[in-house]
Short mmCIF file of C-alpha atoms and ligand atoms in Angstrom, two decimals:
data_model
loop_
_atom_site.label_atom_id
_atom_site.label_comp_id
_atom_site.label_asym_id
_atom_site.label_seq_id
_atom_site.Cartn_x
_atom_site.Cartn_y
_atom_site.Cartn_z
CA MET A 1 52.98 -51.27 -22.67
CA LYS A 2 51.18 -51.60 -26.22
CA ALA A 3 47.54 -53.58 -26.36
CA ILE A 4 44.14 -54.09 -29.19
CA VAL A 5 41.86 -52.74 -26.83
CA TYR A 6 37.82 -52.81 -26.96
CA CYS A 7 35.89 -49.77 -26.05
CA GLY A 8 32.60 -50.37 -26.85
CA SER A 9 30.44 -51.17 -29.99
CA ASN A 10 32.77 -51.35 -33.41
CA ARG A 11 35.78 -49.30 -31.56
CA VAL A 12 39.02 -51.54 -30.83
CA GLU A 13 41.76 -49.27 -29.71
CA LEU A 14 46.08 -49.32 -29.92
CA ARG A 15 46.33 -48.39 -26.00
CA ASP A 16 49.56 -47.89 -23.58
CA VAL A 17 48.89 -49.54 -20.44
CA PRO A 18 50.42 -50.85 -17.53
CA ALA A 19 52.25 -53.98 -16.78
CA ALA A 20 50.08 -56.94 -16.78
CA GLU A 21 49.31 -57.58 -13.86
CA GLY A 22 47.82 -61.08 -11.57
CA VAL A 23 48.97 -64.47 -10.75
CA GLY A 24 50.92 -66.67 -14.15
CA VAL A 25 53.71 -66.82 -15.95
CA LEU A 26 55.07 -63.37 -17.41
CA ILE A 27 54.94 -63.71 -21.60
CA ASP A 28 56.56 -61.35 -24.58
CA VAL A 29 53.53 -62.46 -26.72
CA GLU A 30 54.28 -63.10 -30.56
CA ALA A 31 51.18 -63.26 -32.72
CA CYS A 32 47.23 -62.83 -31.94
CA GLY A 33 45.18 -64.35 -34.05
CA ILE A 34 40.83 -62.70 -34.40
CA CYS A 35 38.00 -64.70 -34.27
CA GLY A 36 34.89 -64.98 -34.29
CA THR A 37 34.37 -63.95 -31.14
CA ASP A 38 36.53 -61.43 -31.40
CA LEU A 39 34.19 -59.73 -33.74
CA THR A 40 31.60 -60.89 -32.33
CA ILE A 41 32.24 -58.80 -29.59
CA TYR A 42 33.67 -55.95 -31.37
CA LYS A 43 30.39 -55.31 -32.39
CA GLY A 44 29.50 -55.26 -28.92
CA ALA A 45 27.04 -58.01 -29.01
CA HIS A 46 29.35 -60.22 -26.86
CA PRO A 47 26.76 -60.89 -23.63
CA ARG A 48 30.15 -61.30 -20.62
CA SER A 49 32.59 -58.82 -22.53
CA LYS A 50 32.28 -55.35 -20.85
CA ALA A 51 34.90 -52.70 -22.28
CA PRO A 52 37.56 -51.45 -21.39
CA LEU A 53 39.02 -55.04 -22.38
CA ILE A 54 42.54 -56.18 -24.01
CA LEU A 55 41.24 -58.87 -26.49
CA GLY A 56 43.02 -61.80 -28.10
CA HIS A 57 42.49 -65.53 -26.67
CA GLU A 58 45.05 -67.04 -29.65
CA PHE A 59 48.06 -66.07 -29.60
CA VAL A 60 51.51 -67.50 -29.58
CA GLY A 61 54.57 -66.07 -26.90
CA ARG A 62 57.75 -66.45 -25.52
CA THR A 63 58.45 -67.07 -21.32
CA ALA A 64 59.50 -63.70 -19.90
CA GLU A 65 61.04 -64.91 -16.67
CA ASP A 66 61.79 -68.18 -14.36
CA LYS A 67 58.45 -69.45 -12.75
CA ASP A 68 56.40 -72.00 -11.85
CA GLY A 69 58.44 -74.82 -14.08
CA PHE A 70 58.83 -72.77 -17.19
CA ARG A 71 62.74 -71.10 -18.03
CA PRO A 72 62.94 -68.07 -19.77
CA GLY A 73 62.73 -67.42 -23.48
CA GLU A 74 60.23 -71.70 -23.55
CA ARG A 75 57.46 -71.27 -27.17
CA VAL A 76 53.79 -71.71 -24.50
CA VAL A 77 50.36 -71.01 -26.24
CA CYS A 78 47.98 -70.36 -23.21
CA TYR A 79 44.83 -73.03 -23.01
CA PRO A 80 42.64 -70.00 -23.18
CA LEU A 81 39.28 -71.77 -20.73
CA ILE A 82 38.55 -70.66 -17.35
CA SER A 83 36.11 -72.74 -15.80
CA CYS A 84 34.78 -72.91 -11.61
CA GLY A 85 35.58 -76.26 -11.01
CA ASN A 86 33.19 -76.40 -9.13
CA CYS A 87 29.33 -76.65 -10.93
CA GLU A 88 27.50 -80.62 -11.62
CA THR A 89 29.23 -80.44 -15.26
CA CYS A 90 32.69 -80.11 -14.28
CA LEU A 91 32.23 -82.14 -11.25
CA SER A 92 30.38 -84.58 -14.10
CA GLY A 93 34.30 -84.71 -16.17
CA LEU A 94 32.56 -82.32 -19.20
CA PRO A 95 34.86 -78.49 -17.16
CA HIS A 96 35.12 -77.35 -20.94
CA ILE A 97 31.30 -77.09 -20.91
CA CYS A 98 31.65 -75.61 -17.20
CA ASP A 99 28.48 -72.89 -16.55
CA LYS A 100 30.02 -70.63 -15.87
CA LEU A 101 32.47 -70.89 -18.17
CA ARG A 102 35.23 -67.66 -18.95
CA LEU A 103 37.87 -66.97 -20.92
CA TYR A 104 41.22 -65.21 -21.60
CA GLY A 105 40.46 -62.48 -23.11
CA ILE A 106 36.90 -62.33 -23.11
CA ASP A 107 36.12 -62.16 -19.25
CA THR A 108 39.68 -61.25 -17.97
CA PRO A 109 42.70 -59.95 -20.24
CA GLY A 110 43.86 -61.35 -23.50
CA GLY A 111 46.95 -61.22 -25.30
CA MET A 112 46.25 -58.42 -27.48
CA ALA A 113 49.14 -56.83 -25.79
CA GLN A 114 53.20 -56.98 -25.94
CA GLN A 115 52.79 -59.43 -22.68
CA VAL A 116 50.69 -61.34 -20.73
CA ARG A 117 50.28 -63.79 -17.58
CA ILE A 118 48.89 -67.07 -18.29
CA PRO A 119 48.91 -69.17 -14.62
CA ALA A 120 51.79 -72.03 -16.12
CA ASP A 121 48.92 -74.68 -15.78
CA ASP A 122 46.97 -73.57 -19.27
CA LEU A 123 50.72 -72.52 -20.82
CA VAL A 124 51.06 -75.36 -23.62
CA ARG A 125 54.29 -75.80 -25.39
CA VAL A 126 55.27 -75.82 -29.66
CA GLY A 127 58.73 -75.65 -31.02
CA LEU A 128 60.92 -72.90 -31.83
CA ASP A 129 60.88 -73.90 -35.12
CA ILE A 130 57.26 -73.00 -36.33
CA PRO A 131 56.31 -70.16 -37.73
CA THR A 132 54.28 -67.63 -35.73
CA VAL A 133 50.97 -67.46 -37.25
CA VAL A 134 50.56 -71.17 -37.14
CA ALA A 135 51.73 -71.54 -33.35
CA ALA A 136 49.95 -68.50 -33.23
CA GLN A 137 46.53 -70.74 -35.02
CA VAL A 138 46.32 -73.19 -31.66
CA GLU A 139 42.99 -72.49 -30.81
CA PRO A 140 40.70 -71.86 -33.91
CA LEU A 141 42.10 -76.69 -34.61
CA ALA A 142 41.55 -77.49 -31.30
CA VAL A 143 38.22 -76.62 -31.93
CA CYS A 144 38.33 -78.57 -34.94
CA VAL A 145 39.76 -81.56 -33.62
CA HIS A 146 36.90 -81.45 -31.15
CA ALA A 147 34.63 -81.17 -34.15
CA ALA A 148 36.09 -83.82 -35.71
CA ARG A 149 35.94 -86.67 -31.48
CA ARG A 150 32.04 -85.42 -31.84
CA ALA A 151 31.23 -86.09 -34.61
CA ARG A 152 33.07 -89.61 -34.62
CA VAL A 153 34.18 -88.40 -38.04
CA ALA A 154 36.04 -92.08 -39.20
CA PRO A 155 38.38 -92.63 -42.62
CA GLY A 156 37.48 -93.00 -45.78
CA GLU A 157 33.75 -91.01 -44.76
CA ASN A 158 32.54 -88.62 -47.39
CA ILE A 159 32.71 -85.85 -45.70
CA ALA A 160 30.13 -81.40 -46.41
CA VAL A 161 31.71 -78.29 -44.50
CA ILE A 162 28.59 -75.99 -44.95
CA GLY A 163 30.54 -72.21 -44.27
CA ALA A 164 34.28 -71.79 -45.36
CA GLY A 165 36.10 -69.43 -42.54
CA PRO A 166 38.45 -69.88 -40.57
CA ILE A 167 37.07 -72.71 -38.85
CA GLY A 168 35.58 -74.64 -41.65
CA THR A 169 38.56 -73.97 -43.53
CA THR A 170 40.77 -75.32 -40.63
CA LEU A 171 38.45 -78.34 -40.87
CA ALA A 172 38.13 -79.66 -44.08
CA ALA A 173 42.20 -79.52 -44.38
CA LEU A 174 42.23 -81.51 -41.00
CA LEU A 175 40.26 -84.24 -42.10
CA GLU A 176 41.49 -84.57 -45.47
CA ARG A 177 44.99 -85.43 -43.17
CA ASN A 178 42.33 -87.34 -40.60
CA GLY A 179 41.72 -90.02 -43.70
CA VAL A 180 37.99 -88.64 -44.52
CA SER A 181 37.16 -89.81 -48.01
CA SER A 182 36.61 -87.20 -49.88
CA VAL A 183 35.96 -83.45 -48.16
CA THR A 184 33.22 -80.87 -50.10
CA LEU A 185 32.94 -76.88 -48.90
CA PHE A 186 30.30 -75.64 -49.61
CA GLU A 187 30.10 -71.44 -49.21
CA THR A 188 28.52 -68.78 -50.68
CA ASN A 189 31.28 -65.81 -50.76
CA GLN A 190 32.34 -67.08 -54.31
CA ASN A 191 35.98 -65.10 -54.09
CA ARG A 192 36.68 -66.87 -51.38
CA ILE A 193 35.24 -70.37 -53.17
CA GLU A 194 38.26 -69.20 -55.63
CA MET A 195 40.74 -68.76 -53.07
CA LEU A 196 40.04 -72.87 -51.60
CA ARG A 197 40.58 -73.57 -55.07
CA GLN A 198 43.42 -72.34 -55.31
CA GLY A 199 44.43 -73.65 -51.99
CA GLY A 200 43.16 -77.50 -53.21
CA PHE A 201 40.17 -77.78 -51.81
CA GLU A 202 36.60 -78.72 -53.18
CA ALA A 203 34.62 -75.53 -53.23
CA HIS A 204 31.71 -75.06 -54.93
CA LEU A 205 28.37 -72.10 -54.23
CA ALA A 206 25.90 -73.79 -51.05
CA ASP A 207 23.23 -73.72 -52.87
CA GLU A 208 21.53 -76.96 -54.12
CA TYR A 209 21.73 -77.58 -57.37
CA SER A 210 25.82 -78.39 -55.81
CA TYR A 211 25.69 -80.05 -52.45
CA ARG A 212 23.26 -82.39 -55.48
CA ASN A 213 25.60 -82.42 -58.48
CA THR A 214 28.73 -83.75 -55.84
CA LEU A 215 26.22 -87.03 -54.35
CA ASP A 216 25.78 -87.41 -58.01
CA LYS A 217 29.62 -87.19 -58.41
CA LEU A 218 30.84 -88.69 -55.29
CA GLY A 219 28.11 -92.36 -56.84
CA LYS A 220 25.95 -90.57 -52.67
CA SER A 221 22.33 -89.95 -51.95
CA GLY A 222 24.25 -88.20 -48.96
CA PHE A 223 26.80 -86.69 -47.08
CA ASP A 224 28.48 -89.30 -44.16
CA VAL A 225 28.56 -86.00 -42.15
CA VAL A 226 27.98 -82.58 -42.77
CA PHE A 227 29.10 -80.03 -40.57
CA GLU A 228 27.62 -77.00 -39.99
CA CYS A 229 30.20 -73.80 -39.87
CA ALA A 230 27.98 -70.83 -40.81
CA GLY A 231 26.04 -69.85 -38.10
CA VAL A 232 23.67 -69.25 -40.05
CA GLY A 233 19.40 -70.79 -40.29
CA PRO A 234 19.63 -72.00 -44.00
CA ALA A 235 23.21 -73.59 -43.30
CA VAL A 236 21.47 -75.59 -40.42
CA ALA A 237 18.55 -76.57 -42.73
CA ASP A 238 20.86 -77.82 -45.69
CA ALA A 239 22.76 -79.75 -43.35
CA VAL A 240 20.11 -81.89 -42.44
CA ARG A 241 18.73 -81.55 -46.54
CA ASN A 242 21.73 -83.25 -47.58
CA VAL A 243 23.39 -86.16 -45.16
CA ARG A 244 22.47 -89.93 -45.37
CA ALA A 245 19.94 -91.68 -43.72
CA GLY A 246 21.59 -92.75 -40.62
CA GLY A 247 23.98 -90.07 -41.00
CA ARG A 248 24.87 -87.15 -38.32
CA VAL A 249 24.71 -83.01 -38.49
CA ALA A 250 27.85 -81.28 -36.79
CA ILE A 251 26.35 -78.25 -35.72
CA VAL A 252 30.19 -76.13 -34.75
CA SER A 253 29.50 -72.43 -35.12
CA ILE A 254 27.83 -70.77 -32.56
CA HIS A 255 24.31 -70.00 -32.52
CA LYS A 256 22.88 -66.82 -31.72
CA GLY A 257 19.33 -68.40 -30.95
CA PRO A 258 16.85 -70.54 -32.37
CA GLN A 259 17.00 -71.95 -36.17
CA LEU A 260 14.58 -74.63 -36.89
CA VAL A 261 15.36 -77.75 -37.68
CA ASP A 262 13.20 -80.62 -40.54
CA LEU A 263 13.01 -82.78 -36.57
CA GLN A 264 10.86 -84.88 -39.44
CA ALA A 265 13.76 -85.78 -41.30
CA LEU A 266 15.50 -85.96 -38.39
CA SER A 267 13.34 -88.97 -37.37
CA PHE A 268 12.45 -90.33 -40.88
CA ARG A 269 15.92 -90.42 -41.83
CA GLU A 270 17.30 -91.29 -37.57
CA ILE A 271 18.89 -88.08 -38.51
CA GLU A 272 22.01 -87.68 -35.28
CA LEU A 273 22.03 -84.22 -34.88
CA ILE A 274 25.20 -83.48 -32.30
CA GLY A 275 26.20 -79.85 -30.61
CA MET A 276 29.48 -79.24 -29.39
CA ARG A 277 31.20 -76.55 -27.31
CA VAL A 278 35.14 -75.34 -27.40
CA TYR A 279 37.55 -78.15 -27.47
CA THR A 280 39.44 -80.18 -23.52
CA ARG A 281 42.57 -79.71 -22.31
CA GLU A 282 43.29 -83.35 -24.16
CA ASP A 283 42.21 -81.41 -28.10
CA PHE A 284 43.84 -78.18 -26.77
CA ASN A 285 47.36 -80.74 -26.97
CA LEU A 286 46.29 -82.71 -29.90
CA ALA A 287 45.71 -79.59 -32.02
CA ALA A 288 49.18 -78.21 -30.10
CA GLY A 289 50.71 -81.68 -31.39
CA LEU A 290 49.32 -81.38 -35.37
CA LEU A 291 51.25 -78.12 -36.24
CA GLN A 292 54.25 -79.82 -37.24
CA GLU A 293 51.87 -81.79 -39.65
CA MET A 294 49.77 -79.09 -41.26
CA THR A 295 51.80 -75.77 -41.79
CA GLN A 296 51.26 -75.28 -44.86
CA LYS A 297 48.05 -75.25 -45.04
CA LEU A 298 47.96 -73.26 -41.91
CA LEU A 299 50.10 -70.58 -43.20
CA TRP A 300 48.21 -70.65 -46.18
CA LEU A 301 45.43 -69.34 -44.64
CA ALA A 302 46.75 -66.69 -42.41
CA GLY A 303 49.11 -64.84 -45.35
CA ASP A 304 51.31 -62.42 -43.27
CA ALA A 305 50.50 -61.51 -39.63
CA ARG A 306 49.79 -58.07 -40.08
CA LYS A 307 51.54 -54.84 -38.06
CA LEU A 308 50.11 -54.02 -34.46
CA GLU A 309 48.65 -51.13 -35.18
CA ASP A 310 46.66 -51.81 -38.20
CA ALA A 311 44.59 -53.63 -35.74
CA PRO A 312 41.52 -50.75 -35.71
CA GLU A 313 41.72 -51.02 -38.90
CA LEU A 314 41.45 -54.87 -39.60
CA PHE A 315 38.90 -54.95 -37.17
CA GLU A 316 37.56 -52.18 -39.14
CA GLN A 317 37.30 -54.46 -41.99
CA LEU A 318 37.25 -58.13 -40.70
CA GLY A 319 33.62 -56.23 -38.72
CA GLN A 320 32.52 -56.00 -42.41
CA GLY A 321 32.82 -59.23 -43.95
CA ASP A 322 36.43 -58.45 -45.34
CA GLY A 323 40.16 -59.19 -44.87
CA PRO A 324 42.42 -61.95 -45.03
CA MET A 325 40.97 -64.76 -43.94
CA LYS A 326 42.67 -65.69 -41.46
CA ALA A 327 44.10 -62.41 -39.46
CA ILE A 328 46.64 -63.01 -37.24
CA LEU A 329 48.53 -59.48 -35.00
CA GLU A 330 52.27 -59.31 -34.35
CA MET A 331 53.04 -57.93 -31.09
CA GLY A 332 56.44 -57.02 -31.26
CA HIS A 333 58.05 -60.09 -30.46
CA SER A 334 60.15 -61.39 -32.66
CA LEU A 335 58.46 -63.87 -34.85
CA ALA A 336 59.48 -67.15 -36.35
ZN1 ZN B 1 39.54 -68.55 -31.30
ZN1 ZN B 2 31.92 -75.66 -13.28
#
């Protein structure tokens, strides 16, 4: 079968590989999303991933056999977290932040292949009527469900999202769906701002004027919650500076190292700084249940899926900060 294999720093190849091995149900993969973590692996900067590795943890497919409670042809997505079950964190009821957390497609062969085997317990059914590129976005949507829950976002609140990549934009769409009063996206890439506006989002350049201007329009001195989805130091500083007294700053990005935080602002204005990582099984199942309702926005975000053969070029493009907002690769099995 064909698979997208990470072969070392800045190299992915479309390769013929042996049939999918291991325990679990055989899945014919329809499509697989490329996310920030995949790009970190591609750049050779992921601490755990070792070449050669079949990438992909954001995939949708059809079961290809009668096994472990599944019938052939069922539409499934994969809960990609592998927790040890034995560490203190797992035993305290937080397996999604297991001390030894691993993921399919990062630590084990993933779904950027024509077939993959996944244990039945990690498969979640999705409807046959959901478009493939939408179903392939359950995992990033689960990140957003988790982020909104961790930040305790309530209807009627005014929200800022700093960094309008796929996660920031999906989060904005989810928060609007959840009934917040306003969501403003702040972004440094002008092309992306234009695109977001065309997609119906309130989006501005991430600079001091834009934050002030937006808050003046809202008649507020600060946002109730600021989500930091940019992964850079200045975004963290902006988040703390533009949240209201008593508000929450949610760090959604995974930062590669320490960042400066104005602790005096945290103290004087009682700002709550909230950390988060991936999602729980409950968040993931909730996200799967939201696909139908969020189909239009998720279709807009991804556009058309790219061909399997285009993967090396697409990775190169994305690695340079170009390419589609949410890149999804088709794996050869019939797309809905
Ligand atoms: Zn991902
Ligand atoms: Zn554990």
